[in-house]
PDB file of C-alpha atoms in Angstrom:
ATOM      1  CA  MET A 968      76.241  86.980 -38.434  1.00 87.00           C
ATOM      2  CA  ILE A 969      76.549  85.493 -34.992  1.00 91.00           C
ATOM      3  CA  THR A 970      77.992  87.356 -31.997  1.00 93.00           C
ATOM      4  CA  VAL A 971      80.042  85.606 -29.303  1.00 93.00           C
ATOM      5  CA  ASP A 972      80.129  87.676 -26.088  1.00 93.00           C
ATOM      6  CA  CYS A 973      83.373  86.986 -24.177  1.00 91.00           C
ATOM      7  CA  ARG A 974      83.176  89.526 -21.312  1.00 89.00           C
ATOM      8  CA  GLU A 975      84.024  86.853 -18.744  1.00 88.00           C
ATOM      9  CA  ALA A 976      86.750  85.275 -20.922  1.00 86.00           C
ATOM     10  CA  GLU A 977      88.385  88.308 -22.549  1.00 87.00           C
ATOM     11  CA  HIS A 978      91.874  86.910 -22.054  1.00 87.00           C
ATOM     12  CA  LEU A 979      90.893  83.990 -24.319  1.00 88.00           C
ATOM     13  CA  MET A 980      88.871  85.982 -26.875  1.00 90.00           C
ATOM     14  CA  GLN A 981      91.447  86.345 -29.649  1.00 89.00           C
ATOM     15  CA  ASP A 982      92.558  82.717 -29.531  1.00 90.00           C
ATOM     16  CA  MET A 983      88.923  81.621 -29.386  1.00 92.00           C
ATOM     17  CA  ALA A 984      87.982  83.767 -32.395  1.00 91.00           C
ATOM     18  CA  VAL A 985      90.763  82.256 -34.486  1.00 91.00           C
ATOM     19  CA  PHE A 986      89.985  78.687 -33.393  1.00 91.00           C
ATOM     20  CA  VAL A 987      86.218  78.966 -33.930  1.00 91.00           C
ATOM     21  CA  SER A 988      86.499  80.761 -37.301  1.00 90.00           C
ATOM     22  CA  ASP A 989      88.921  78.090 -38.559  1.00 89.00           C
ATOM     23  CA  TRP A 990      86.693  75.322 -37.224  1.00 89.00           C
ATOM     24  CA  ILE A 991      83.501  76.521 -38.940  1.00 90.00           C
ATOM     25  CA  GLY A 992      84.942  78.433 -41.887  1.00 87.00           C
ATOM     26  CA  ALA A 993      83.857  81.975 -41.065  1.00 89.00           C
ATOM     27  CA  ILE A 994      85.327  85.482 -40.953  1.00 89.00           C
ATOM     28  CA  PRO A 995      85.856  86.831 -37.378  1.00 90.00           C
ATOM     29  CA  SER A 996      85.588  90.540 -36.473  1.00 90.00           C
ATOM     30  CA  ILE A 997      86.948  91.293 -33.038  1.00 89.00           C
ATOM     31  CA  LYS A 998      85.289  94.020 -30.967  1.00 89.00           C
ATOM     32  CA  LEU A 999      85.927  95.221 -27.424  1.00 88.00           C
ATOM     33  CA  HIS A1000      84.283  92.363 -25.455  1.00 90.00           C
ATOM     34  CA  GLU A1001      83.016  90.141 -28.258  1.00 92.00           C
ATOM     35  CA  PHE A1002      83.680  88.834 -31.703  1.00 92.00           C
ATOM     36  CA  VAL A1003      81.311  88.509 -34.620  1.00 92.00           C
ATOM     37  CA  LEU A1004      81.388  85.645 -37.096  1.00 92.00           C
ATOM     38  CA  SER A1005      80.340  86.294 -40.673  1.00 90.00           C
ATOM     39  CA  PRO A1006      79.844  83.565 -43.299  1.00 88.00           C
ATOM     40  CA  LEU A1007      82.363  83.215 -46.104  1.00 83.00           C
ATOM     41  CA  GLY A1008      79.776  82.801 -48.824  1.00 80.00           C
ATOM     42  CA  SER A1009      76.025  82.699 -49.067  1.00 80.00           C
ATOM     43  CA  GLU A1010      75.675  79.916 -46.519  1.00 81.00           C
ATOM     44  CA  MET A1011      74.193  80.689 -43.131  1.00 86.00           C
ATOM     45  CA  LEU A1012      76.036  80.118 -39.849  1.00 88.00           C
ATOM     46  CA  ALA A1013      74.430  77.715 -37.398  1.00 89.00           C
ATOM     47  CA  ALA A1014      74.639  78.529 -33.684  1.00 90.00           C
ATOM     48  CA  PRO A1015      74.883  74.820 -32.643  1.00 92.00           C
ATOM     49  CA  LYS A1016      77.946  74.409 -34.866  1.00 93.00           C
ATOM     50  CA  ILE A1017      79.593  77.471 -33.303  1.00 93.00           C
ATOM     51  CA  ILE A1018      78.759  76.265 -29.800  1.00 93.00           C
ATOM     52  CA  LYS A1019      80.409  72.943 -30.605  1.00 93.00           C
ATOM     53  CA  ALA A1020      83.508  74.790 -31.855  1.00 93.00           C
ATOM     54  CA  VAL A1021      83.657  76.887 -28.659  1.00 93.00           C
ATOM     55  CA  LYS A1022      83.401  73.714 -26.577  1.00 93.00           C
ATOM     56  CA  GLU A1023      86.208  72.178 -28.602  1.00 92.00           C
ATOM     57  CA  PHE A1024      88.307  75.290 -27.986  1.00 92.00           C
ATOM     58  CA  PHE A1025      87.778  75.054 -24.210  1.00 91.00           C
ATOM     59  CA  ALA A1026      88.599  71.332 -24.320  1.00 90.00           C
ATOM     60  CA  SER A1027      91.806  72.027 -26.248  1.00 89.00           C
ATOM     61  CA  ILE A1028      93.062  74.402 -23.551  1.00 88.00           C
ATOM     62  CA  GLY A1029      91.710  72.444 -20.578  1.00 86.00           C
ATOM     63  CA  GLU A1030      89.105  75.019 -19.502  1.00 86.00           C
ATOM     64  CA  THR A1031      85.862  73.030 -19.912  1.00 85.00           C
ATOM     65  CA  ALA A1032      85.244  73.028 -16.149  1.00 86.00           C
ATOM     66  CA  ASN A1033      85.514  76.814 -15.852  1.00 87.00           C
ATOM     67  CA  TYR A1034      83.141  78.131 -18.525  1.00 90.00           C
ATOM     68  CA  GLY A1035      79.573  77.606 -19.702  1.00 90.00           C
ATOM     69  CA  ILE A1036      77.957  78.580 -22.983  1.00 93.00           C
ATOM     70  CA  LEU A1037      74.512  80.160 -23.300  1.00 93.00           C
ATOM     71  CA  SER A1038      72.780  80.798 -26.601  1.00 92.00           C
ATOM     72  CA  LYS A1039      69.825  82.877 -27.721  1.00 91.00           C
ATOM     73  CA  ASP A1040      69.153  83.525 -31.406  1.00 88.00           C
ATOM     74  CA  ASP A1041      72.317  85.100 -32.888  1.00 90.00           C
ATOM     75  CA  LEU A1042      74.055  85.712 -29.565  1.00 93.00           C
ATOM     76  CA  ILE A1043      76.329  83.218 -27.806  1.00 94.00           C
ATOM     77  CA  LEU A1044      77.378  84.149 -24.295  1.00 94.00           C
ATOM     78  CA  ILE A1045      80.457  82.722 -22.599  1.00 93.00           C
ATOM     79  CA  LYS A1046      79.906  82.654 -18.826  1.00 91.00           C
ATOM     80  CA  SER A1047      82.349  81.831 -16.059  1.00 88.00           C
ATOM     81  CA  ILE A1048      81.029  79.026 -13.855  1.00 87.00           C
ATOM     82  CA  HIS A1049      82.795  80.565 -10.869  1.00 75.00           C
ATOM     83  CA  ASP A1050      81.827  83.771  -9.077  1.00 66.00           C
ATOM     84  CA  GLY A1051      83.574  86.136 -11.473  1.00 52.00           C
ATOM     85  CA  PRO A1052      85.794  86.151 -14.504  1.00 50.00           C
ATOM     86  CA  ILE A1053      88.915  84.026 -14.221  1.00 54.00           C
ATOM     87  CA  GLN A1054      91.886  86.368 -14.366  1.00 54.00           C
ATOM     88  CA  LYS A1055      94.966  85.150 -16.140  1.00 56.00           C
ATOM     89  CA  THR A1056      97.899  87.131 -17.391  1.00 52.00           C
ATOM     90  CA  PRO A1057      97.271  88.169 -20.985  1.00 54.00           C
ATOM     91  CA  ARG A1058      99.743  87.161 -23.640  1.00 55.00           C
ATOM     92  CA  THR A1059     101.584  90.217 -24.861  1.00 57.00           C
ATOM     93  CA  GLU A1060     103.977  88.625 -27.297  1.00 66.00           C
ATOM     94  CA  SER A1061     104.069  90.151 -30.736  1.00 72.00           C
ATOM     95  CA  ILE A1062     104.580  88.342 -33.994  1.00 82.00           C
ATOM     96  CA  PHE A1063     106.264  90.012 -36.946  1.00 83.00           C
ATOM     97  CA  SER A1064     105.804  88.766 -40.501  1.00 85.00           C
ATOM     98  CA  CYS A1065     107.707  89.448 -43.720  1.00 84.00           C
ATOM     99  CA  THR A1066     105.460  91.011 -46.354  1.00 85.00           C
ATOM    100  CA  HIS A1067     107.535  89.476 -49.158  1.00 84.00           C
ATOM    101  CA  CYS A1068     107.728  85.795 -48.247  1.00 87.00           C
ATOM    102  CA  GLY A1069     105.717  85.259 -45.038  1.00 81.00           C
ATOM    103  CA  TYR A1070     108.728  84.628 -42.709  1.00 84.00           C
ATOM    104  CA  VAL A1071     107.468  84.899 -39.098  1.00 84.00           C
ATOM    105  CA  THR A1072     109.437  85.786 -35.953  1.00 84.00           C
ATOM    106  CA  ARG A1073     108.735  87.145 -32.484  1.00 82.00           C
ATOM    107  CA  TYR A1074     111.678  89.545 -32.712  1.00 82.00           C
ATOM    108  CA  GLU A1075     111.499  92.768 -34.690  1.00 84.00           C
ATOM    109  CA  VAL A1076     115.290  92.921 -35.146  1.00 85.00           C
ATOM    110  CA  LEU A1077     115.324  89.492 -36.808  1.00 85.00           C
ATOM    111  CA  LEU A1078     112.575  90.619 -39.162  1.00 87.00           C
ATOM    112  CA  GLN A1079     114.493  93.774 -40.086  1.00 87.00           C
ATOM    113  CA  ASN A1080     117.619  91.720 -40.841  1.00 87.00           C
ATOM    114  CA  HIS A1081     115.549  89.275 -42.860  1.00 88.00           C
ATOM    115  CA  MET A1082     113.942  92.096 -44.865  1.00 87.00           C
ATOM    116  CA  LYS A1083     117.410  93.400 -45.790  1.00 87.00           C
ATOM    117  CA  MET A1084     118.117  90.057 -47.440  1.00 86.00           C
ATOM    118  CA  HIS A1085     115.324  90.679 -49.952  1.00 86.00           C
ATOM    119  CA  TYR A1086     117.076  93.844 -51.187  1.00 84.00           C
ATOM    120  CA  ILE A1087     120.632  92.507 -51.448  1.00 79.00           C
ATOM    121  CA  PHE A1088     120.136  90.715 -54.774  1.00 64.00           C
TER     122      PHE A1088
END
């Protein structure tokens, strides 16, 4: 298991955990200020591969100039290059998903109407 400490990039932590876990094929566990990556099988996770995935994440959102990555053993630390953490407004949008077919919407009312369709027939 490898821990990625995101104290200075908390507003990006969830998106980063999803991106990195997809990139390397691992299971993310999100904690308060960090996320932990666990291997899918018996293979070991390599810190250099995770660091490369984090760099790719920052490149994909245009933040490579704002963050640095430090690594020691099983801990990867995301540091802001500027004086303090960069504050951005967190995304608060919710996503609702149908448990029957996987239909996804941002609106709970649409999901409720969709769910009724499963019980009509």
